[in-house]
Coordinates of C-alpha atoms and ligand atoms in Angstrom, one line a residue:
X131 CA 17.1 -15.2 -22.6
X132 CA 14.3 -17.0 -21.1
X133 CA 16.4 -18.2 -18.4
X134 CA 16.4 -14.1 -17.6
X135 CA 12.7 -13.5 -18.5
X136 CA 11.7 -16.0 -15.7
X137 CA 14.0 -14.5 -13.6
X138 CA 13.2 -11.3 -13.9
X139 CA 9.2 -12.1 -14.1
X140 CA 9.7 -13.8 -10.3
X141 CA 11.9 -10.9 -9.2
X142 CA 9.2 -7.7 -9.8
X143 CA 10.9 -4.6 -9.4
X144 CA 9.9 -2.2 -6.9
X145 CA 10.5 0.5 -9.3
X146 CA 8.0 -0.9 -12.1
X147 CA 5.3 -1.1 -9.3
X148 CA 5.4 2.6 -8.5
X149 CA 6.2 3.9 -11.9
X150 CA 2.9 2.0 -12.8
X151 CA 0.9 3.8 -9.5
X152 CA 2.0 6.9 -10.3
X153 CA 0.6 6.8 -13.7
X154 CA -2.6 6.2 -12.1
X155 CA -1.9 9.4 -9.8
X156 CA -1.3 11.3 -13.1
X157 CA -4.5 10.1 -15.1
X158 CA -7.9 11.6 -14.2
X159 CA -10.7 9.5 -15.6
X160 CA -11.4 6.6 -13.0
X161 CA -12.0 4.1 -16.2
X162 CA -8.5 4.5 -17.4
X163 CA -7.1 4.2 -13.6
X164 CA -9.4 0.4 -13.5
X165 CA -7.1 -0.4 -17.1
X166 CA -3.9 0.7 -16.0
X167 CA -4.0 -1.2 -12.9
X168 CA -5.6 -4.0 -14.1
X169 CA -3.0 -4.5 -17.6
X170 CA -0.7 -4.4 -14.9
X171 CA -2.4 -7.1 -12.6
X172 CA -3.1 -9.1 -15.1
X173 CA 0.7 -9.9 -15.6
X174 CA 1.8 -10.7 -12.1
X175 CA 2.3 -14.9 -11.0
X176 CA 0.3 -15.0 -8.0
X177 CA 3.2 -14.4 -5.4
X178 CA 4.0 -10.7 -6.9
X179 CA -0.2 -10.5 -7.5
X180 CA -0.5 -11.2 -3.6
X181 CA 1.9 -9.0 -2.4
X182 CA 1.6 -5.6 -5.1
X183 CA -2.1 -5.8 -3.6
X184 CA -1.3 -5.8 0.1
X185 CA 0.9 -3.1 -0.7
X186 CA -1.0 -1.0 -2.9
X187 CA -4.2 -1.5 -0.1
X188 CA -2.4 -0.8 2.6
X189 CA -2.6 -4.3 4.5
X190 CA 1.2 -5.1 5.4
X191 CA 0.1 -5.2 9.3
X192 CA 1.1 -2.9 11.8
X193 CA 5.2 -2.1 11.7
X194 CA 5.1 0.3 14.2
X195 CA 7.0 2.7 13.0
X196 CA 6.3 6.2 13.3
X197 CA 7.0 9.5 11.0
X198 CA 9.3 10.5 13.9
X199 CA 11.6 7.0 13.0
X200 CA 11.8 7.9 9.5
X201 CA 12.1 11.1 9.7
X202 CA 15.0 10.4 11.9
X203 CA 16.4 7.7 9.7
X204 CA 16.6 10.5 6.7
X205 CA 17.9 13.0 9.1
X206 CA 15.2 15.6 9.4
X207 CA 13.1 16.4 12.8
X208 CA 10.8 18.4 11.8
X209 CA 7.3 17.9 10.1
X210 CA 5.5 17.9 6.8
X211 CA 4.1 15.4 4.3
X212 CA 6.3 12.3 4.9
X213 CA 6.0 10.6 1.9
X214 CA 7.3 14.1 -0.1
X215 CA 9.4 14.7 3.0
X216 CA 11.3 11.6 2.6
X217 CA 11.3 12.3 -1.5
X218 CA 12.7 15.6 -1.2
X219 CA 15.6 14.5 1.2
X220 CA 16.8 12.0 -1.2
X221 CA 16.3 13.9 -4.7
X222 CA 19.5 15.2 -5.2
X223 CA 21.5 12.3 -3.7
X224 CA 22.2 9.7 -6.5
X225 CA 21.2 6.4 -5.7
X226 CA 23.6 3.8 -4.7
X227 CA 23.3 1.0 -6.6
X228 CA 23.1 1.2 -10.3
X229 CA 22.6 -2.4 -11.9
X230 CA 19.3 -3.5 -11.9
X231 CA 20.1 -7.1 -10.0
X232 CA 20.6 -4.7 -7.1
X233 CA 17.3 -2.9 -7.3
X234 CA 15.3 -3.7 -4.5
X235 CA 12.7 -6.3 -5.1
X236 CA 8.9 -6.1 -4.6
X237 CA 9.9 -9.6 -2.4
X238 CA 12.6 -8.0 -0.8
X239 CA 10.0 -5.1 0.4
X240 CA 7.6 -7.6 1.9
X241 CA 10.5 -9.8 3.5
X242 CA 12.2 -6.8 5.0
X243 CA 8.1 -5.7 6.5
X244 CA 8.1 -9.3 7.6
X245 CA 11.4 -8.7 9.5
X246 CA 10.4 -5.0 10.8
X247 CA 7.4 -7.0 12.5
X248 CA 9.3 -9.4 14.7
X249 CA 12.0 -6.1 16.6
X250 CA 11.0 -5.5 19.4
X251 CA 12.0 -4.1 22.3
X252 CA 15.3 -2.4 23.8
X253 CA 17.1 -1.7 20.7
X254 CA 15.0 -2.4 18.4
X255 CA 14.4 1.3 17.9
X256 CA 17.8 2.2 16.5
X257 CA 18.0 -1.3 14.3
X258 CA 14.8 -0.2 13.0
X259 CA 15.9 3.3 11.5
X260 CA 19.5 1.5 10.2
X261 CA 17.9 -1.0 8.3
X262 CA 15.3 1.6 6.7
X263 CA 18.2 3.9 6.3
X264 CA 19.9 1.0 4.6
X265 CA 16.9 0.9 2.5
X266 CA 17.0 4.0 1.4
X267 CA 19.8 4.3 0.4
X268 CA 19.3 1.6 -2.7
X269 CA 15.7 3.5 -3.7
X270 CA 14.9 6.4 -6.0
X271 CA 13.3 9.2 -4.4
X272 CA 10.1 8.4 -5.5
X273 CA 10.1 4.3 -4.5
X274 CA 11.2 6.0 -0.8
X275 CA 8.5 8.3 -0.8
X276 CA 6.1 5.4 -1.7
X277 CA 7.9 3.0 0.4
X278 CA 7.8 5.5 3.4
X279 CA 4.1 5.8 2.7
X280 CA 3.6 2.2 3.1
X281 CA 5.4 2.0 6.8
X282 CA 3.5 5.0 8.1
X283 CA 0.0 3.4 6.6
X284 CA -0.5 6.9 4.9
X285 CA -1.9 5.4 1.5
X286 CA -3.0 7.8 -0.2
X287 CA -3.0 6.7 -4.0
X288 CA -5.9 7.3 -5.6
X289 CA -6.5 4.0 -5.4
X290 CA -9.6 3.4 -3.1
X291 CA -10.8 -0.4 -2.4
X292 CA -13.4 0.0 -4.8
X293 CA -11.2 1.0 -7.6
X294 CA -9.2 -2.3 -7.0
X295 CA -11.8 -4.3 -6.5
X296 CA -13.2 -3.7 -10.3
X297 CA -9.0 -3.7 -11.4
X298 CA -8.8 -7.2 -10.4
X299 CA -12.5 -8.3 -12.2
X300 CA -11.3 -7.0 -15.3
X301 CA -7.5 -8.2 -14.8
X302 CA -9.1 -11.9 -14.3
X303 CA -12.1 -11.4 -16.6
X304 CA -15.0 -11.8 -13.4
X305 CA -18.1 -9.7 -13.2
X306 CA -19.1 -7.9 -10.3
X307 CA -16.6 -8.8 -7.3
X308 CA -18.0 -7.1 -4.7
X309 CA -20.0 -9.9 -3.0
X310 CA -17.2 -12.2 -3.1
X311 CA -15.1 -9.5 -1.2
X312 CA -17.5 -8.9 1.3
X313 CA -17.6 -12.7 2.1
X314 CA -13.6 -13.4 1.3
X315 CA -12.6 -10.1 3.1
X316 CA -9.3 -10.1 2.1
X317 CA -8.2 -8.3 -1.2
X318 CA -5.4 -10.1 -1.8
X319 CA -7.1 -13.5 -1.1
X320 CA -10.0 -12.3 -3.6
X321 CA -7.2 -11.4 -6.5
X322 CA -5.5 -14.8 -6.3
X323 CA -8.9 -16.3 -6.4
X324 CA -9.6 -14.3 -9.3
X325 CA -6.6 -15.6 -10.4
X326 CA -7.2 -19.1 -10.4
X327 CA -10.9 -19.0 -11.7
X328 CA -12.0 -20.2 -7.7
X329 CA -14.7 -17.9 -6.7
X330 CA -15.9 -19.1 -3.8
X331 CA -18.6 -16.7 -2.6
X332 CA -19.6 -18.6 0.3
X333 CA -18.5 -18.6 3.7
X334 CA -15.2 -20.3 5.1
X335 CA -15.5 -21.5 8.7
X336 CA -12.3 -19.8 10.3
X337 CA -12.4 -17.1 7.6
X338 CA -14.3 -14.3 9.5
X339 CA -16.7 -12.4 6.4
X340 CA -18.1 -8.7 6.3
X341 CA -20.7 -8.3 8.8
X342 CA -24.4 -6.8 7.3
X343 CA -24.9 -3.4 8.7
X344 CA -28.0 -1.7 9.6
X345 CA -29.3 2.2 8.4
X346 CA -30.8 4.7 10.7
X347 CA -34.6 4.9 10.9
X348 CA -36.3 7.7 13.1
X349 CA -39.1 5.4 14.5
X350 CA -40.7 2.3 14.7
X351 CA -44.0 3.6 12.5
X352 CA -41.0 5.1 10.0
X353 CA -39.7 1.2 9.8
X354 CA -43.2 -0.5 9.1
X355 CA -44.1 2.0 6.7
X356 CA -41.1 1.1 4.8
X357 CA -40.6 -3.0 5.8
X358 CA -44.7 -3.9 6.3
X359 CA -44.6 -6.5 8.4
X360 CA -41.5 -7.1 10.0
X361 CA -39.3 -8.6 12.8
X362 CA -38.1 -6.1 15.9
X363 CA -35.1 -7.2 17.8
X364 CA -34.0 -5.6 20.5
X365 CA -30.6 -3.8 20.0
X366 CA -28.1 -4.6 22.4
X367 CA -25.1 -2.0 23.0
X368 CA -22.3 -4.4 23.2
X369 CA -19.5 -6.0 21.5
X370 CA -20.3 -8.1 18.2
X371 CA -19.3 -11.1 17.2
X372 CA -18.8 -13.6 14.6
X373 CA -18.3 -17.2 16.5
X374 CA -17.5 -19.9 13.8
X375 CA -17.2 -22.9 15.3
X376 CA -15.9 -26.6 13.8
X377 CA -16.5 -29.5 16.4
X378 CA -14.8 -28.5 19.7
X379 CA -12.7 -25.8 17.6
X380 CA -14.1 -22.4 18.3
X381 CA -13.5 -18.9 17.5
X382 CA -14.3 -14.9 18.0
X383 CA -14.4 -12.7 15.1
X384 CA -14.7 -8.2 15.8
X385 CA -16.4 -6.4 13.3
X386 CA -13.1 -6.0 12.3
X387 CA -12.7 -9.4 11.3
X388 CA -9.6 -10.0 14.0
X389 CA -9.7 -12.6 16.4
X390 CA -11.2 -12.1 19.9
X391 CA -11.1 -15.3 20.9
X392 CA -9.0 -14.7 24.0
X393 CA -10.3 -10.8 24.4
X394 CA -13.6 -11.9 26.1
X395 CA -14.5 -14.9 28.1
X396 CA -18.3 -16.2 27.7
X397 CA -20.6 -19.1 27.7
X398 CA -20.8 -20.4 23.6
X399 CA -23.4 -23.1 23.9
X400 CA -24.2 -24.0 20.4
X401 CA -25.7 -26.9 19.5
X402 CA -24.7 -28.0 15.6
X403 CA -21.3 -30.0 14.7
X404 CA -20.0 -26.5 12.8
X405 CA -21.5 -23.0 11.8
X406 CA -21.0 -19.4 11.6
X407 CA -23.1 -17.3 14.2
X408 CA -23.6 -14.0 15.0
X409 CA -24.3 -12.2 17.9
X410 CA -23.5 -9.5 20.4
X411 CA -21.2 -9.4 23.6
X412 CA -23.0 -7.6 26.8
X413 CA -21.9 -6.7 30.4
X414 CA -23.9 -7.4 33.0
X415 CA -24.3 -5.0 36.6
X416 CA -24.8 -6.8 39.5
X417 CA -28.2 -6.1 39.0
X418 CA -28.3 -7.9 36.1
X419 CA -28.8 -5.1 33.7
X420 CA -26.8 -4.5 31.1
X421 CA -23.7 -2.3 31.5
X422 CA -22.8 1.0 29.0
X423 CA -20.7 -0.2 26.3
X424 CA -17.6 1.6 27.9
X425 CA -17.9 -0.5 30.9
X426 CA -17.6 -3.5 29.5
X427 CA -14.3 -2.6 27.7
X428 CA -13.2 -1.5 30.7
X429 CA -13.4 -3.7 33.3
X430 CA -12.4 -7.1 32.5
X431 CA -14.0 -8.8 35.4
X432 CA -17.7 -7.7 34.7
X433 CA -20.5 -10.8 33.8
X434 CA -20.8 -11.4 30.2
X435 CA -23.1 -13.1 28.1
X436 CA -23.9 -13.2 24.7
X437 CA -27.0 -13.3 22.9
X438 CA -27.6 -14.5 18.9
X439 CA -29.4 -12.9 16.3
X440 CA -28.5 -14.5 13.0
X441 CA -26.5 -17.6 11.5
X442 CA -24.7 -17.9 8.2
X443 CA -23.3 -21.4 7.8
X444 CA -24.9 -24.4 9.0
X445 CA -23.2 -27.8 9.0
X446 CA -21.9 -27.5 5.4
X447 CA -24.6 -25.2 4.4
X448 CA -24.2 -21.9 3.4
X449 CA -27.0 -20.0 4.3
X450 CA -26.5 -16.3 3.3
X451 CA -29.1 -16.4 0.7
X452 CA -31.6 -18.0 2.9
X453 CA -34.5 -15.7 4.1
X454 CA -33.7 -14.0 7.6
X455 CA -37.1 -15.9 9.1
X456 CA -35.8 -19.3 8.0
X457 CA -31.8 -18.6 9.0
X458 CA -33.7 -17.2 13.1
X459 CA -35.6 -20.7 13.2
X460 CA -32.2 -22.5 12.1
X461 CA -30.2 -20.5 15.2
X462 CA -33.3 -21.3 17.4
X463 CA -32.3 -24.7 17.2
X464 CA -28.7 -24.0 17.6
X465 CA -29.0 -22.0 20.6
X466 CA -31.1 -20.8 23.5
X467 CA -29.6 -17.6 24.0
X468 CA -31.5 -15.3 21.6
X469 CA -31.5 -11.3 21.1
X470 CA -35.4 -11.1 22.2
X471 CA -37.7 -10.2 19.2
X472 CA -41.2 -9.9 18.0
X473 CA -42.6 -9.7 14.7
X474 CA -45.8 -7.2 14.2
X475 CA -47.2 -4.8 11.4
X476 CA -48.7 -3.1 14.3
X477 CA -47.0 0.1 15.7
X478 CA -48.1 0.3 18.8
X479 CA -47.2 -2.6 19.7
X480 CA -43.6 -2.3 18.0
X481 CA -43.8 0.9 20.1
X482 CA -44.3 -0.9 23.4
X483 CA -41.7 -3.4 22.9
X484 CA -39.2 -0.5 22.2
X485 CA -40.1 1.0 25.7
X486 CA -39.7 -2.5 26.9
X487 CA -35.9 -2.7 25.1
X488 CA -34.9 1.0 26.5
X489 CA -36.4 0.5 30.1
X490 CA -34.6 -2.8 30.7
X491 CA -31.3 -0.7 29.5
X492 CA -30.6 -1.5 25.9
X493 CA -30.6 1.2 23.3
X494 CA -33.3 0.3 21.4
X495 CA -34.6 -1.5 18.5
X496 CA -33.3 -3.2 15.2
X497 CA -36.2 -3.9 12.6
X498 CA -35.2 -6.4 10.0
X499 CA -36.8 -7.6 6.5
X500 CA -38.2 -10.7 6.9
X501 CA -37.4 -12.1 3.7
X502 CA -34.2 -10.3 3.4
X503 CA -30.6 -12.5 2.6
X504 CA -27.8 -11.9 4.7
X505 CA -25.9 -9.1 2.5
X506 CA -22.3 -9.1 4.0
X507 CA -20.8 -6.2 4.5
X508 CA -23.5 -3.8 3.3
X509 CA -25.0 -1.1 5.4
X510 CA -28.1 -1.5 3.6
X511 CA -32.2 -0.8 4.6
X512 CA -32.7 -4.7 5.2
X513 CA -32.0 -4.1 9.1
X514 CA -33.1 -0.1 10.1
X515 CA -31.4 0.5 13.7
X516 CA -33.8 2.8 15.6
X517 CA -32.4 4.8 18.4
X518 CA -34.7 7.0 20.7
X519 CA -33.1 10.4 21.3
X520 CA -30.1 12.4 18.8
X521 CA -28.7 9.5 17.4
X522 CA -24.7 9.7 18.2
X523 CA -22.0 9.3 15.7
X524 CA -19.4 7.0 14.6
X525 CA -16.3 9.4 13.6
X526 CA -12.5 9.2 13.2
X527 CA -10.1 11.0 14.7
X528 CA -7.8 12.5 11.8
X529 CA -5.5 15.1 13.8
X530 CA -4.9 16.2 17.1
X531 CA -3.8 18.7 19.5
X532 CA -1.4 19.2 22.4
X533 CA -3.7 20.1 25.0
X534 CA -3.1 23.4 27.5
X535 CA -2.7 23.2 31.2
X536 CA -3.4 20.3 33.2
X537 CA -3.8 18.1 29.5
X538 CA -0.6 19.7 28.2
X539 CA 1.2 16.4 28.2
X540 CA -1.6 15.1 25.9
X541 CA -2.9 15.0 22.6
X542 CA -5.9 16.0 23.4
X543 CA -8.2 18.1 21.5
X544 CA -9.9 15.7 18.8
X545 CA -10.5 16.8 15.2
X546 CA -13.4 14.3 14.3
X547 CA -14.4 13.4 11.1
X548 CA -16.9 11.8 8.5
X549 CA -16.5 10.0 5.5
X550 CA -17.2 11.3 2.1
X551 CA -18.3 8.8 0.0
X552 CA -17.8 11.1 -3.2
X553 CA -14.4 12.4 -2.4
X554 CA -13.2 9.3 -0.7
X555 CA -11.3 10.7 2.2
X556 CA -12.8 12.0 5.5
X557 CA -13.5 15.5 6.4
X558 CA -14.0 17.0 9.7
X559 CA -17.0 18.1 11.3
X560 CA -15.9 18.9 14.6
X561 CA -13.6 19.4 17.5
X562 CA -13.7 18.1 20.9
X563 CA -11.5 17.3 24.1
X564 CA -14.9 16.3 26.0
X565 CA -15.5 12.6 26.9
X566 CA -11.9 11.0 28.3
X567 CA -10.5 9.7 31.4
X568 CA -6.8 11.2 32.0
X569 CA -6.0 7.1 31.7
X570 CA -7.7 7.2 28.5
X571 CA -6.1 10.7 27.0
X572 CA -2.4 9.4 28.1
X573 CA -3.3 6.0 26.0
X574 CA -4.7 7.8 23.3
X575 CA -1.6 10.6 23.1
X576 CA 0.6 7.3 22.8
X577 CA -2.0 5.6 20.1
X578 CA -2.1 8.9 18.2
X579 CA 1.8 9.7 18.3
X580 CA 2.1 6.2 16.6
X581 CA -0.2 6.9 13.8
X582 CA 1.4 10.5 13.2
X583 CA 1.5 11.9 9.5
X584 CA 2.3 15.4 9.8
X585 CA 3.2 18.1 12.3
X586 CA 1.6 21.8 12.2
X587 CA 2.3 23.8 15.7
X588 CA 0.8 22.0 17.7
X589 CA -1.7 19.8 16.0
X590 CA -0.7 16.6 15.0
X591 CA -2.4 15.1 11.7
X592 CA -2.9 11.1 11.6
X593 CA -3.4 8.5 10.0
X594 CA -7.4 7.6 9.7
X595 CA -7.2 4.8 12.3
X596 CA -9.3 5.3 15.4
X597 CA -12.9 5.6 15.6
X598 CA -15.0 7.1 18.4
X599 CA -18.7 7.3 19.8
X600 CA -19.3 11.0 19.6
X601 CA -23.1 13.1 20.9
X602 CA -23.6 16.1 19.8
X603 CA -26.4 18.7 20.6
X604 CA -26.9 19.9 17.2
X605 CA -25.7 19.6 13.6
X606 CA -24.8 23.3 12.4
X607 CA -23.8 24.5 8.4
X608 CA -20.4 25.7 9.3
X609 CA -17.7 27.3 7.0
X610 CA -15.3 26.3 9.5
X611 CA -14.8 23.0 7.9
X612 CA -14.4 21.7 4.1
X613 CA -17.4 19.2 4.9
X614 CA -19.8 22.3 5.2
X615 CA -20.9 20.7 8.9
X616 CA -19.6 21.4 12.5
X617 CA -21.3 19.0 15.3
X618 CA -22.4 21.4 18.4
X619 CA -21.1 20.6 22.1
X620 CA -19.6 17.5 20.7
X621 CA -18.0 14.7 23.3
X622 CA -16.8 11.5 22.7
X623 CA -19.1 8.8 24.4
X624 CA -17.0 5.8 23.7
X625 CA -13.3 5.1 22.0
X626 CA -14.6 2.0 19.4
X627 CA -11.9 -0.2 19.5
X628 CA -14.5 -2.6 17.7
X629 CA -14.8 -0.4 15.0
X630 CA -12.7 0.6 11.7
X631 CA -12.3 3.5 10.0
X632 CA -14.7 1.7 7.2
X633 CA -17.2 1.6 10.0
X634 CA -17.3 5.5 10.2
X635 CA -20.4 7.4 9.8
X636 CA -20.4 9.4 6.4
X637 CA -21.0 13.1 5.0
X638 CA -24.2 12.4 3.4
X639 CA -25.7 10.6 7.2
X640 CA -24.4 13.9 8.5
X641 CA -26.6 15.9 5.9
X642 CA -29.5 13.4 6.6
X643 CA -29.3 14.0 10.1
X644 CA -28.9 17.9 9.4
X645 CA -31.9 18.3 7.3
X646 CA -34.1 16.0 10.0
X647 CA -33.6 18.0 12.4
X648 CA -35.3 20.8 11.0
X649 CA -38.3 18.4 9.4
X650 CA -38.6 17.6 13.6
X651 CA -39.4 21.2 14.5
X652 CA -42.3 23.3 14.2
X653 CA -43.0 24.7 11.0
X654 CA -45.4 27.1 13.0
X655 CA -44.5 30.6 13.9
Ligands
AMP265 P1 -24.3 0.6 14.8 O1 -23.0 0.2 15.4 O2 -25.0 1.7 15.5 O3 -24.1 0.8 13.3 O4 -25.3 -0.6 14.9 C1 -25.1 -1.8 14.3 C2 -24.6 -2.8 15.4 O5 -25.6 -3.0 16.4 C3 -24.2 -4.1 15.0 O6 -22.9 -4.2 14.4 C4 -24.3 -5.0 16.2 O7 -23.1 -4.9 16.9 C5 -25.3 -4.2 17.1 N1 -26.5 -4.9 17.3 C6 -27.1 -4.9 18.5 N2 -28.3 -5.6 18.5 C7 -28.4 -6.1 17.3 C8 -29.3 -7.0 16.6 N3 -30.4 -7.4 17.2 N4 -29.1 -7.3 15.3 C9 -28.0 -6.9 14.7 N5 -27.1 -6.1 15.2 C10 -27.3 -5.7 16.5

């Protein structure tokens, strides 16, 4: 008998995993969802407890497999909702195994994702939709539907981050766990430290960690009403970076905490035996100003440089709870290539050095706390970003569609959309097919066509994957969209490779920006 129990303990059942998430998709109250997951948690040994959580958060890497593979490998062409799509299409068949040694594994799952990674190329097509078909065939309806969910990346459990975040501190008995994310940055990594009691809150060289975000602030006088005194850096409109370095071992973290190392070739002079530093990637013109942030994605061969503006790890130290004056005079001895700054209570002259910033072709200034800690992965008021001009927008492109004449070939009328913090999904706010090269349209028909959910005539929905630079004339109330908002004359400035979904600007910026625009104009008429 306990021969068995450890048996079965090792060997989860897929089944027990989605029987348990769609309770949660059945229960309303957000408190019982945190206790249902985290009873469930609680139980797992750590190699179930690592992989339920990459499952459940949507983190199994990219399989690239499309809705049109599985749709093929259940024998349907056509579109809808895959995950009820697939569902449907097997609810009626009886499932082929019956004893539960055959039920397919949790392990099994994450073996046979590990597998679907490593086919490529000719054939691998066709092996793909046999050995999902295979698959298939041994699940329910409802473990396909979930486990065709998890191939396409379209997650949508009523389970956000945040909800699994507090699951795990109440599964493991931890407070608040939402620092240690930011600075672990990987769910499943957090849950197995949970697990063992090992918080470690502070930052791992080689282990990139949230990066702190900046809010939007209308002006420089707007910032020192709010900060006092307080430093101005110029703001660069580049690539950022994360370098953490070990002796001659060094490294290039994105925003979205993959590796660049290789992506971008530039000087790292930093003098210290190991730390984590911060900075941001530029191009350079001949002329030695900088280049439009599109440019340097572009052309590989363009000057680069990078410039510092903050350090969190020092030789063994961590230093995100260390004042931002004290961590700039730490990275002023680490390196000589600083993001120019002043510090000044004194608008005027925060005004001058803004006209400096803009004139010598950056896009304008960051104003940072001077006492503030290094809150990873917060978008907080710490560091106010302050753009002169309609400040554009980070949005996603959730759907898109097949464009007319000369862009027929292409997906290529964007629906662009913001995040809604309350809802927790993304709603649109506009439409564009402004902004692209034909290079870029055909890459992004192919990008899009990968990331496909759903089909409606022509529009293709997606999965919430790629985020764009978008300006925009004016913000208008619109009952063309759920969000209430539709963005005027918008066109898409920039494709942000850098950027994640979680990057995106949200609803309530949108509404910010909305309601500014009318405290701008003349109240006089
Ligand atoms: P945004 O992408 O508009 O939210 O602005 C935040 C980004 O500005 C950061 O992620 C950095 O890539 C970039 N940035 C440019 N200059 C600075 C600076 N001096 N300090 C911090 N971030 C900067």
């Amino acid at each position: 008998m306990l021969k068995f129990c450890a048996y079965y303990v090792v060997l989860m059942l897929l089944g027990e995993l989605v029987n348990i998430l769609n309770k949660v998709r059945k229960t309303h109250s957000r408190d019982e969802k945190v206790v249902i997951v985290a009873d469930f948690l609680r139980n797992l040994d750590e190699d179930d407890l690592r992989d339920v959580i990459k499952l459940i958060s949507g983190n199994i890497g990219k399989l690239n497999i499309s809705w049109g593979t599985i749709a093929k490998a259940v024998g349907l062409s056509h579109g809808e909702d895959i995950g009820e799509m697939v569902e449907r299409s097997l609810s009626g068949k009886k499932r082929q195994q019956s004893l539960v040694e055959e039920a397919v594994t949790v392990k099994e799952l994450m073996n046979l994702f590990a597998y679907l990674r490593t086919l490529k190329g000719k054939g691998s097509a066709e092996r793909k939709i046999a050995l999902i078909q295979s698959l298939f065939r041994r699940l329910s309806p409802e473990e396909a539907n979930f486990v065709a969910r998890c191939i396409t990346g379209e997650m949508r459990m009523g389970l956000s981050t945040g909800l699994l975040i507090e699951a795990i501190a109440r599964a493991f008995g931890k407070g608040d766990l939402r620092k240690a994310y930011t600075v672990v940055g990987d769910i499943s990594e957090l849950a197995l430290m949970a697990k063992r009691g090992i918080l470690q809150v502070s930052p791992r060289l080689f282990f990139p960690i949230s990066p702190m975000l900046a809010e939007s602030c209308y002006s420089v006088d707007d910032a020192i009403k709010e900060m006092g005194i307080a430093a101005f850096e110029y703001k660069l409109d580049g690539v950022r970076v994360q370098v953490h370095k070990d002796g001659g071992r060094i490294k290039m973290f994105s925003r979205r905490l993959t590796d660049i190392t290789d992506r971008f070739r530039v000087e790292l002079d930093l003098k210290c035996e190991s730390c984590i530093a911060e900075g941001e990637i530029i191009g350079l013109g001949l002329d030695g100003r900088p280049v439009p942030f599109q440019v340097l994605m572009r052309k590989a061969d363009i000057k680069k440089e990078i410039l510092f503006f903050d350090i969190i790890y020092l030789d063994g130290r961590n230093l995100l709870d260390i004042p931002y004056q004290e961590r700039r005079k730490m990275l002023e001895e680490v390196s000589d290539k600083l993001v120019p700054r002043i510090i000044t209570d004194d608008p005027r002259k925060a005004e001058e050095f803004l006209k400096e910033a803009v004139e010598e072709g950056h896009e304008g200034l960051m104003a940072k706390k001077l006492n503030s800690p290094y809150q990873a992965g917060i978008r907080g008021r710490y560091w106010l970003k302050i753009k002169p001009g309609l400040e554009k927008l980070d949005l996603v492109i959730v759907g898109a569609d097949w464009g007319y004449g000369r862009r027929n070939r292409w997906l290529s009328d964007y629906y662009l959309a913001a995040y809604n913090e309350e809802k927790g999904d993304f709603e649109i706010v506009g439409k564009t097919f402004k902004g692209l090269t034909d290079e870029e349209f055909e890459r992004m028909t192919s990008w899009l066509s990968s990331i496909a959910v759903k089909e409606e005539g022509k529009t293709v929905w997606v999965k919430p994957e790629v985020v764009v630079e978008v300006a925009y004339d004016e913000i208008q109330r619109s009952p063309k969209y759920k969000s209430g908002f539709a963005l005027r004359f918008a066109r898409i400035t920039a494709i942000r490779e850098d950027k994640s979904p979680r990057d995106a600007d949200t609803i309530s910026k949108i509404r910010r920006i909305y309601e500014a625009q009318f405290s701008r104009k003349s109240a006089k008429w």
